[in-house]
Amino acid sequence: MEHCTIIGGGPVGATLACALATYGVKSRVVDRAPLQTLVNDTTSDWRAIATSPTSQNLLQALGIWNLVQESCLIREVRVIRGGGEETMTFPPSLGDKGVLGHIIPLSMLRSAIAQRVASFVKEGLIQWVEDSIESIEKTSAFLNVSLKSGQSFQTALLVG
């Protein structure tokens, strides 16, 4: 029985799996997408994501940030209301070292996270299961999880 099962291998679920693996906690990630597809895909999702310096620090600590291929610094945020007569500007504080965060293409971030997941898969700390949930049954000590493929397992913690 794995200590943790994570439903969904998107940026949040896969990053959680990496964080657990960093501390030696094994997890299982259930996602419909093949892991290698996520590793190789750096262009299919045109959306971007903004990360804070704290998020960057987390991704750095997990060995993901250095895999991010492209990012754009956020040095100032300006909010314009209506026709542009009213504006608010948020400059970085001295503690931010002139940077409020980064803008990263979502496909590239997902690819970087998937690359790190793949390394933990090789180490046996993450199990990637290409499937989806059929049902979950709670018992007094654990959860019984059944997948659409017919596979089933028990887990002590389910994150979804």
Short mmCIF file of N, CA and C in Angstrom, two decimals:
data_model
loop_
_atom_site.label_atom_id
_atom_site.label_comp_id
_atom_site.label_asym_id
_atom_site.label_seq_id
_atom_site.Cartn_x
_atom_site.Cartn_y
_atom_site.Cartn_z
N MET A 1 0.85 -1.18 0.00
CA MET A 1 0.00 0.00 0.00
C MET A 1 0.89 1.24 0.00
N GLU A 2 0.63 2.15 -0.96
CA GLU A 2 1.35 3.42 -1.01
C GLU A 2 0.83 4.31 0.11
N HIS A 3 1.67 5.20 0.59
CA HIS A 3 1.26 6.13 1.63
C HIS A 3 0.25 7.14 1.11
N CYS A 4 0.37 7.51 -0.16
CA CYS A 4 -0.47 8.57 -0.71
C CYS A 4 -0.81 8.27 -2.16
N THR A 5 -2.06 8.49 -2.52
CA THR A 5 -2.49 8.42 -3.91
C THR A 5 -2.98 9.80 -4.31
N ILE A 6 -2.52 10.27 -5.44
CA ILE A 6 -2.87 11.59 -5.94
C ILE A 6 -3.67 11.42 -7.22
N ILE A 7 -4.86 11.99 -7.23
CA ILE A 7 -5.70 11.94 -8.41
C ILE A 7 -5.41 13.18 -9.25
N GLY A 8 -4.82 12.99 -10.40
CA GLY A 8 -4.50 14.09 -11.29
C GLY A 8 -3.02 14.43 -11.27
N GLY A 9 -2.39 14.35 -12.42
CA GLY A 9 -0.97 14.62 -12.55
C GLY A 9 -0.68 15.98 -13.17
N GLY A 10 -1.60 16.93 -12.98
CA GLY A 10 -1.35 18.29 -13.46
C GLY A 10 -0.28 18.95 -12.60
N PRO A 11 -0.06 20.25 -12.80
CA PRO A 11 1.00 20.93 -12.06
C PRO A 11 0.92 20.78 -10.54
N VAL A 12 -0.26 20.85 -9.97
CA VAL A 12 -0.38 20.76 -8.51
C VAL A 12 -0.16 19.33 -8.02
N GLY A 13 -0.86 18.36 -8.62
CA GLY A 13 -0.73 16.98 -8.19
C GLY A 13 0.66 16.43 -8.40
N ALA A 14 1.25 16.71 -9.55
CA ALA A 14 2.59 16.20 -9.85
C ALA A 14 3.65 16.87 -8.97
N THR A 15 3.47 18.16 -8.66
CA THR A 15 4.41 18.84 -7.77
C THR A 15 4.31 18.27 -6.36
N LEU A 16 3.09 17.96 -5.91
CA LEU A 16 2.92 17.32 -4.60
C LEU A 16 3.65 15.98 -4.58
N ALA A 17 3.52 15.19 -5.63
CA ALA A 17 4.20 13.90 -5.70
C ALA A 17 5.72 14.09 -5.60
N CYS A 18 6.24 15.12 -6.28
CA CYS A 18 7.68 15.41 -6.22
C CYS A 18 8.09 15.83 -4.81
N ALA A 19 7.27 16.64 -4.16
CA ALA A 19 7.58 17.08 -2.80
C ALA A 19 7.62 15.88 -1.85
N LEU A 20 6.66 14.99 -1.96
CA LEU A 20 6.65 13.79 -1.12
C LEU A 20 7.89 12.93 -1.40
N ALA A 21 8.20 12.75 -2.68
CA ALA A 21 9.35 11.93 -3.06
C ALA A 21 10.65 12.52 -2.52
N THR A 22 10.74 13.84 -2.49
CA THR A 22 11.93 14.51 -1.97
C THR A 22 12.19 14.09 -0.53
N TYR A 23 11.12 13.81 0.20
CA TYR A 23 11.23 13.37 1.60
C TYR A 23 11.16 11.85 1.73
N GLY A 24 11.25 11.14 0.61
CA GLY A 24 11.28 9.68 0.65
C GLY A 24 9.92 9.03 0.80
N VAL A 25 8.84 9.80 0.65
CA VAL A 25 7.49 9.25 0.76
C VAL A 25 7.02 8.80 -0.61
N LYS A 26 6.69 7.54 -0.72
CA LYS A 26 6.20 7.00 -1.99
C LYS A 26 4.77 7.44 -2.24
N SER A 27 4.46 7.68 -3.51
CA SER A 27 3.09 8.04 -3.88
C SER A 27 2.74 7.41 -5.22
N ARG A 28 1.46 7.40 -5.47
CA ARG A 28 0.92 6.91 -6.74
C ARG A 28 0.14 8.07 -7.34
N VAL A 29 0.39 8.38 -8.61
CA VAL A 29 -0.34 9.43 -9.31
C VAL A 29 -1.21 8.75 -10.36
N VAL A 30 -2.52 9.03 -10.31
CA VAL A 30 -3.44 8.48 -11.30
C VAL A 30 -3.85 9.62 -12.23
N ASP A 31 -3.52 9.45 -13.51
CA ASP A 31 -3.84 10.47 -14.51
C ASP A 31 -4.08 9.78 -15.84
N ARG A 32 -4.98 10.31 -16.64
CA ARG A 32 -5.29 9.70 -17.94
C ARG A 32 -4.15 9.83 -18.93
N ALA A 33 -3.35 10.88 -18.80
CA ALA A 33 -2.29 11.14 -19.78
C ALA A 33 -1.06 10.28 -19.50
N PRO A 34 -0.44 9.76 -20.55
CA PRO A 34 0.84 9.06 -20.36
C PRO A 34 1.90 10.06 -19.89
N LEU A 35 2.73 9.66 -18.95
CA LEU A 35 3.76 10.55 -18.41
C LEU A 35 4.69 11.04 -19.51
N GLN A 36 5.09 10.16 -20.42
CA GLN A 36 6.03 10.57 -21.47
C GLN A 36 5.43 11.63 -22.38
N THR A 37 4.12 11.60 -22.58
CA THR A 37 3.46 12.64 -23.38
C THR A 37 3.63 13.99 -22.70
N LEU A 38 3.46 14.05 -21.38
CA LEU A 38 3.62 15.30 -20.65
C LEU A 38 5.07 15.77 -20.67
N VAL A 39 6.01 14.83 -20.58
CA VAL A 39 7.43 15.19 -20.64
C VAL A 39 7.76 15.86 -21.97
N ASN A 40 7.24 15.31 -23.07
CA ASN A 40 7.59 15.79 -24.41
C ASN A 40 6.79 16.99 -24.88
N ASP A 41 5.68 17.29 -24.23
CA ASP A 41 4.79 18.34 -24.71
C ASP A 41 5.16 19.70 -24.11
N THR A 42 5.74 20.57 -24.92
CA THR A 42 6.08 21.92 -24.46
C THR A 42 5.32 23.00 -25.21
N THR A 43 4.35 22.61 -26.06
CA THR A 43 3.69 23.61 -26.90
C THR A 43 2.18 23.50 -27.02
N SER A 44 1.53 22.44 -26.57
CA SER A 44 0.11 22.25 -26.87
C SER A 44 -0.81 23.20 -26.11
N ASP A 45 -0.40 23.70 -24.97
CA ASP A 45 -1.25 24.58 -24.17
C ASP A 45 -0.69 25.99 -24.26
N TRP A 46 -1.40 26.88 -24.91
CA TRP A 46 -0.91 28.24 -25.16
C TRP A 46 -1.04 29.15 -23.94
N ARG A 47 -1.73 28.68 -22.89
CA ARG A 47 -1.90 29.51 -21.70
C ARG A 47 -0.56 29.67 -20.97
N ALA A 48 -0.51 30.67 -20.11
CA ALA A 48 0.68 30.90 -19.30
C ALA A 48 0.27 30.94 -17.84
N ILE A 49 1.24 30.74 -16.97
CA ILE A 49 0.99 30.76 -15.53
C ILE A 49 1.97 31.73 -14.89
N ALA A 50 1.49 32.47 -13.91
CA ALA A 50 2.35 33.39 -13.16
C ALA A 50 2.77 32.71 -11.87
N THR A 51 4.05 32.73 -11.59
CA THR A 51 4.55 32.16 -10.34
C THR A 51 5.14 33.26 -9.48
N SER A 52 5.01 33.09 -8.19
CA SER A 52 5.59 34.04 -7.23
C SER A 52 7.01 33.60 -6.90
N PRO A 53 7.79 34.48 -6.25
CA PRO A 53 9.12 34.05 -5.81
C PRO A 53 9.06 32.83 -4.87
N THR A 54 8.02 32.73 -4.06
CA THR A 54 7.87 31.57 -3.18
C THR A 54 7.66 30.30 -3.99
N SER A 55 6.83 30.38 -5.03
CA SER A 55 6.63 29.22 -5.91
C SER A 55 7.94 28.83 -6.59
N GLN A 56 8.70 29.83 -7.02
CA GLN A 56 9.99 29.54 -7.65
C GLN A 56 10.91 28.85 -6.65
N ASN A 57 10.92 29.30 -5.42
CA ASN A 57 11.76 28.67 -4.39
C ASN A 57 11.36 27.21 -4.18
N LEU A 58 10.05 26.94 -4.16
CA LEU A 58 9.57 25.56 -4.01
C LEU A 58 10.02 24.71 -5.19
N LEU A 59 9.81 25.22 -6.40
CA LEU A 59 10.20 24.47 -7.60
C LEU A 59 11.71 24.26 -7.65
N GLN A 60 12.47 25.24 -7.16
CA GLN A 60 13.93 25.10 -7.09
C GLN A 60 14.31 23.98 -6.11
N ALA A 61 13.68 23.98 -4.94
CA ALA A 61 14.00 22.98 -3.92
C ALA A 61 13.65 21.56 -4.39
N LEU A 62 12.67 21.44 -5.27
CA LEU A 62 12.24 20.13 -5.76
C LEU A 62 13.00 19.69 -7.02
N GLY A 63 13.92 20.52 -7.49
CA GLY A 63 14.69 20.17 -8.68
C GLY A 63 13.92 20.35 -9.97
N ILE A 64 12.90 21.22 -9.96
CA ILE A 64 12.06 21.45 -11.14
C ILE A 64 12.45 22.74 -11.84
N TRP A 65 12.74 23.78 -11.08
CA TRP A 65 12.96 25.11 -11.68
C TRP A 65 14.05 25.09 -12.74
N ASN A 66 15.12 24.36 -12.52
CA ASN A 66 16.21 24.32 -13.49
C ASN A 66 15.81 23.61 -14.79
N LEU A 67 14.67 22.93 -14.80
CA LEU A 67 14.18 22.26 -16.00
C LEU A 67 13.24 23.15 -16.82
N VAL A 68 12.82 24.29 -16.23
CA VAL A 68 11.94 25.22 -16.95
C VAL A 68 12.76 25.88 -18.05
N GLN A 69 12.30 25.74 -19.30
CA GLN A 69 13.07 26.19 -20.45
C GLN A 69 12.90 27.67 -20.75
N GLU A 70 11.80 28.25 -20.32
CA GLU A 70 11.52 29.63 -20.72
C GLU A 70 10.68 30.30 -19.65
N SER A 71 11.03 31.55 -19.31
CA SER A 71 10.19 32.33 -18.41
C SER A 71 10.45 33.81 -18.65
N CYS A 72 9.52 34.62 -18.23
CA CYS A 72 9.62 36.07 -18.38
C CYS A 72 9.45 36.68 -16.99
N LEU A 73 10.34 37.56 -16.60
CA LEU A 73 10.28 38.18 -15.29
C LEU A 73 9.09 39.12 -15.16
N ILE A 74 8.49 39.16 -13.99
CA ILE A 74 7.47 40.15 -13.65
C ILE A 74 8.15 41.17 -12.76
N ARG A 75 8.33 42.37 -13.26
CA ARG A 75 9.02 43.42 -12.49
C ARG A 75 8.05 44.43 -11.91
N GLU A 76 6.82 44.46 -12.43
CA GLU A 76 5.83 45.42 -11.95
C GLU A 76 4.46 44.92 -12.37
N VAL A 77 3.46 45.17 -11.56
CA VAL A 77 2.08 44.86 -11.92
C VAL A 77 1.31 46.17 -11.92
N ARG A 78 0.64 46.44 -13.03
CA ARG A 78 -0.14 47.66 -13.15
C ARG A 78 -1.58 47.26 -13.43
N VAL A 79 -2.51 47.76 -12.62
CA VAL A 79 -3.93 47.48 -12.79
C VAL A 79 -4.59 48.74 -13.33
N ILE A 80 -5.27 48.62 -14.47
CA ILE A 80 -5.93 49.74 -15.11
C ILE A 80 -7.43 49.50 -15.05
N ARG A 81 -8.15 50.48 -14.54
CA ARG A 81 -9.59 50.34 -14.38
C ARG A 81 -10.31 51.17 -15.44
N GLY A 82 -11.31 50.57 -16.05
CA GLY A 82 -12.12 51.29 -17.02
C GLY A 82 -11.32 51.72 -18.22
N GLY A 83 -11.43 52.99 -18.57
CA GLY A 83 -10.77 53.54 -19.74
C GLY A 83 -9.32 53.88 -19.52
N GLY A 84 -8.78 53.55 -18.39
CA GLY A 84 -7.37 53.78 -18.15
C GLY A 84 -7.07 55.02 -17.33
N GLU A 85 -8.12 55.68 -16.83
CA GLU A 85 -7.89 56.88 -16.03
C GLU A 85 -7.40 56.53 -14.62
N GLU A 86 -7.90 55.44 -14.07
CA GLU A 86 -7.49 55.03 -12.73
C GLU A 86 -6.53 53.85 -12.84
N THR A 87 -5.36 54.00 -12.24
CA THR A 87 -4.40 52.91 -12.25
C THR A 87 -3.83 52.69 -10.86
N MET A 88 -3.42 51.47 -10.61
CA MET A 88 -2.68 51.11 -9.40
C MET A 88 -1.44 50.38 -9.87
N THR A 89 -0.32 50.67 -9.27
CA THR A 89 0.93 50.02 -9.63
C THR A 89 1.50 49.34 -8.41
N PHE A 90 1.93 48.10 -8.59
CA PHE A 90 2.54 47.32 -7.52
C PHE A 90 3.99 47.04 -7.88
N PRO A 91 4.91 47.85 -7.36
CA PRO A 91 6.33 47.56 -7.61
C PRO A 91 6.81 46.49 -6.62
N PRO A 92 7.89 45.83 -6.92
CA PRO A 92 8.41 44.84 -5.97
C PRO A 92 8.98 45.53 -4.74
N SER A 93 8.93 44.83 -3.62
CA SER A 93 9.54 45.36 -2.40
C SER A 93 11.05 45.09 -2.46
N LEU A 94 11.77 45.67 -1.55
CA LEU A 94 13.23 45.45 -1.51
C LEU A 94 13.56 43.97 -1.33
N GLY A 95 12.73 43.27 -0.58
CA GLY A 95 12.96 41.85 -0.34
C GLY A 95 12.76 40.98 -1.56
N ASP A 96 12.04 41.51 -2.57
CA ASP A 96 11.78 40.74 -3.78
C ASP A 96 12.92 40.80 -4.79
N LYS A 97 13.96 41.56 -4.51
CA LYS A 97 15.12 41.71 -5.39
C LYS A 97 14.72 42.17 -6.79
N GLY A 98 13.70 43.03 -6.85
CA GLY A 98 13.29 43.59 -8.13
C GLY A 98 12.41 42.69 -8.97
N VAL A 99 12.00 41.54 -8.46
CA VAL A 99 11.20 40.59 -9.25
C VAL A 99 9.97 40.19 -8.44
N LEU A 100 8.79 40.32 -9.06
CA LEU A 100 7.55 39.90 -8.41
C LEU A 100 7.22 38.44 -8.73
N GLY A 101 7.84 37.88 -9.74
CA GLY A 101 7.58 36.51 -10.14
C GLY A 101 8.01 36.26 -11.57
N HIS A 102 7.45 35.21 -12.15
CA HIS A 102 7.76 34.83 -13.53
C HIS A 102 6.47 34.43 -14.24
N ILE A 103 6.44 34.66 -15.53
CA ILE A 103 5.38 34.13 -16.40
C ILE A 103 6.01 32.98 -17.17
N ILE A 104 5.35 31.82 -17.12
CA ILE A 104 5.89 30.62 -17.76
C ILE A 104 4.81 30.01 -18.65
N PRO A 105 5.13 29.63 -19.88
CA PRO A 105 4.16 28.88 -20.69
C PRO A 105 3.76 27.60 -19.93
N LEU A 106 2.46 27.39 -19.81
CA LEU A 106 1.96 26.26 -19.00
C LEU A 106 2.48 24.92 -19.50
N SER A 107 2.53 24.72 -20.81
CA SER A 107 3.05 23.45 -21.33
C SER A 107 4.50 23.21 -20.91
N MET A 108 5.30 24.28 -20.89
CA MET A 108 6.71 24.14 -20.50
C MET A 108 6.83 23.82 -19.01
N LEU A 109 5.99 24.44 -18.18
CA LEU A 109 6.02 24.13 -16.75
C LEU A 109 5.60 22.69 -16.52
N ARG A 110 4.52 22.27 -17.18
CA ARG A 110 4.05 20.88 -17.03
C ARG A 110 5.13 19.90 -17.48
N SER A 111 5.82 20.21 -18.56
CA SER A 111 6.89 19.34 -19.05
C SER A 111 8.02 19.24 -18.02
N ALA A 112 8.41 20.37 -17.45
CA ALA A 112 9.49 20.37 -16.46
C ALA A 112 9.10 19.54 -15.23
N ILE A 113 7.86 19.71 -14.76
CA ILE A 113 7.40 18.93 -13.61
C ILE A 113 7.37 17.45 -13.98
N ALA A 114 6.87 17.12 -15.18
CA ALA A 114 6.80 15.72 -15.62
C ALA A 114 8.19 15.09 -15.73
N GLN A 115 9.18 15.88 -16.15
CA GLN A 115 10.55 15.37 -16.22
C GLN A 115 11.03 14.97 -14.82
N ARG A 116 10.72 15.81 -13.84
CA ARG A 116 11.14 15.51 -12.46
C ARG A 116 10.38 14.30 -11.92
N VAL A 117 9.09 14.22 -12.23
CA VAL A 117 8.30 13.04 -11.84
C VAL A 117 8.94 11.79 -12.44
N ALA A 118 9.32 11.85 -13.71
CA ALA A 118 9.92 10.69 -14.39
C ALA A 118 11.19 10.23 -13.68
N SER A 119 11.95 11.18 -13.17
CA SER A 119 13.17 10.79 -12.45
C SER A 119 12.82 10.08 -11.14
N PHE A 120 11.76 10.53 -10.48
CA PHE A 120 11.33 9.85 -9.24
C PHE A 120 10.68 8.50 -9.54
N VAL A 121 10.06 8.37 -10.72
CA VAL A 121 9.51 7.07 -11.13
C VAL A 121 10.65 6.07 -11.25
N LYS A 122 11.76 6.50 -11.88
CA LYS A 122 12.92 5.61 -12.04
C LYS A 122 13.50 5.21 -10.69
N GLU A 123 13.41 6.10 -9.70
CA GLU A 123 13.91 5.79 -8.36
C GLU A 123 12.93 4.95 -7.54
N GLY A 124 11.73 4.72 -8.07
CA GLY A 124 10.73 3.93 -7.36
C GLY A 124 9.96 4.70 -6.30
N LEU A 125 10.05 6.02 -6.32
CA LEU A 125 9.35 6.82 -5.31
C LEU A 125 7.97 7.28 -5.78
N ILE A 126 7.77 7.35 -7.08
CA ILE A 126 6.45 7.70 -7.64
C ILE A 126 6.05 6.60 -8.61
N GLN A 127 4.79 6.19 -8.51
CA GLN A 127 4.22 5.26 -9.49
C GLN A 127 3.20 6.06 -10.30
N TRP A 128 3.39 6.13 -11.61
CA TRP A 128 2.46 6.84 -12.49
C TRP A 128 1.50 5.83 -13.07
N VAL A 129 0.21 5.99 -12.82
CA VAL A 129 -0.80 5.06 -13.30
C VAL A 129 -1.67 5.79 -14.33
N GLU A 130 -1.59 5.33 -15.57
CA GLU A 130 -2.36 5.93 -16.66
C GLU A 130 -3.76 5.34 -16.65
N ASP A 131 -4.67 6.03 -15.97
CA ASP A 131 -6.02 5.50 -15.77
C ASP A 131 -6.88 6.60 -15.18
N SER A 132 -8.11 6.28 -14.82
CA SER A 132 -8.98 7.21 -14.12
C SER A 132 -9.79 6.45 -13.06
N ILE A 133 -10.30 7.19 -12.11
CA ILE A 133 -11.00 6.60 -10.96
C ILE A 133 -12.39 6.15 -11.36
N GLU A 134 -12.74 4.94 -10.95
CA GLU A 134 -14.10 4.41 -11.11
C GLU A 134 -14.89 4.61 -9.83
N SER A 135 -14.26 4.22 -8.68
CA SER A 135 -14.95 4.38 -7.40
C SER A 135 -13.95 4.41 -6.25
N ILE A 136 -14.40 4.98 -5.14
CA ILE A 136 -13.61 5.05 -3.91
C ILE A 136 -14.50 4.59 -2.77
N GLU A 137 -13.98 3.67 -1.97
CA GLU A 137 -14.73 3.15 -0.83
C GLU A 137 -13.89 3.33 0.43
N LYS A 138 -14.47 3.97 1.43
CA LYS A 138 -13.74 4.24 2.67
C LYS A 138 -14.00 3.11 3.66
N THR A 139 -12.92 2.61 4.27
CA THR A 139 -13.03 1.65 5.37
C THR A 139 -12.50 2.35 6.62
N SER A 140 -12.44 1.66 7.71
CA SER A 140 -11.97 2.30 8.94
C SER A 140 -10.48 2.62 8.91
N ALA A 141 -9.70 1.90 8.13
CA ALA A 141 -8.25 2.09 8.16
C ALA A 141 -7.66 2.67 6.88
N PHE A 142 -8.36 2.58 5.75
CA PHE A 142 -7.79 3.02 4.48
C PHE A 142 -8.90 3.24 3.47
N LEU A 143 -8.53 3.57 2.25
CA LEU A 143 -9.48 3.74 1.15
C LEU A 143 -9.22 2.67 0.10
N ASN A 144 -10.28 2.07 -0.40
CA ASN A 144 -10.20 1.15 -1.53
C ASN A 144 -10.49 1.96 -2.79
N VAL A 145 -9.57 1.95 -3.72
CA VAL A 145 -9.72 2.72 -4.95
C VAL A 145 -9.82 1.74 -6.12
N SER A 146 -10.87 1.90 -6.92
CA SER A 146 -11.04 1.09 -8.14
C SER A 146 -10.89 2.00 -9.34
N LEU A 147 -10.14 1.53 -10.33
CA LEU A 147 -9.90 2.30 -11.54
C LEU A 147 -10.77 1.78 -12.67
N LYS A 148 -10.95 2.60 -13.69
CA LYS A 148 -11.79 2.21 -14.84
C LYS A 148 -11.25 0.97 -15.54
N SER A 149 -9.95 0.73 -15.48
CA SER A 149 -9.34 -0.43 -16.13
C SER A 149 -9.63 -1.73 -15.39
N GLY A 150 -10.18 -1.61 -14.17
CA GLY A 150 -10.44 -2.80 -13.36
C GLY A 150 -9.42 -2.99 -12.26
N GLN A 151 -8.29 -2.31 -12.35
CA GLN A 151 -7.27 -2.38 -11.30
C GLN A 151 -7.83 -1.75 -10.02
N SER A 152 -7.42 -2.29 -8.86
CA SER A 152 -7.82 -1.69 -7.60
C SER A 152 -6.65 -1.77 -6.63
N PHE A 153 -6.68 -0.89 -5.62
CA PHE A 153 -5.62 -0.84 -4.62
C PHE A 153 -6.14 -0.14 -3.38
N GLN A 154 -5.35 -0.20 -2.33
CA GLN A 154 -5.67 0.49 -1.08
C GLN A 154 -4.68 1.62 -0.87
N THR A 155 -5.14 2.69 -0.24
CA THR A 155 -4.27 3.82 0.06
C THR A 155 -4.66 4.41 1.41
N ALA A 156 -3.66 4.94 2.11
CA ALA A 156 -3.92 5.55 3.42
C ALA A 156 -4.39 6.99 3.27
N LEU A 157 -3.97 7.66 2.19
CA LEU A 157 -4.31 9.06 1.96
C LEU A 157 -4.61 9.25 0.48
N LEU A 158 -5.71 9.94 0.21
CA LEU A 158 -6.11 10.22 -1.17
C LEU A 158 -6.21 11.73 -1.33
N VAL A 159 -5.48 12.26 -2.32
CA VAL A 159 -5.50 13.70 -2.60
C VAL A 159 -6.05 13.87 -4.00
N GLY A 160 -7.06 14.72 -4.15
CA GLY A 160 -7.63 14.92 -5.47
C GLY A 160 -8.08 16.34 -5.68
#
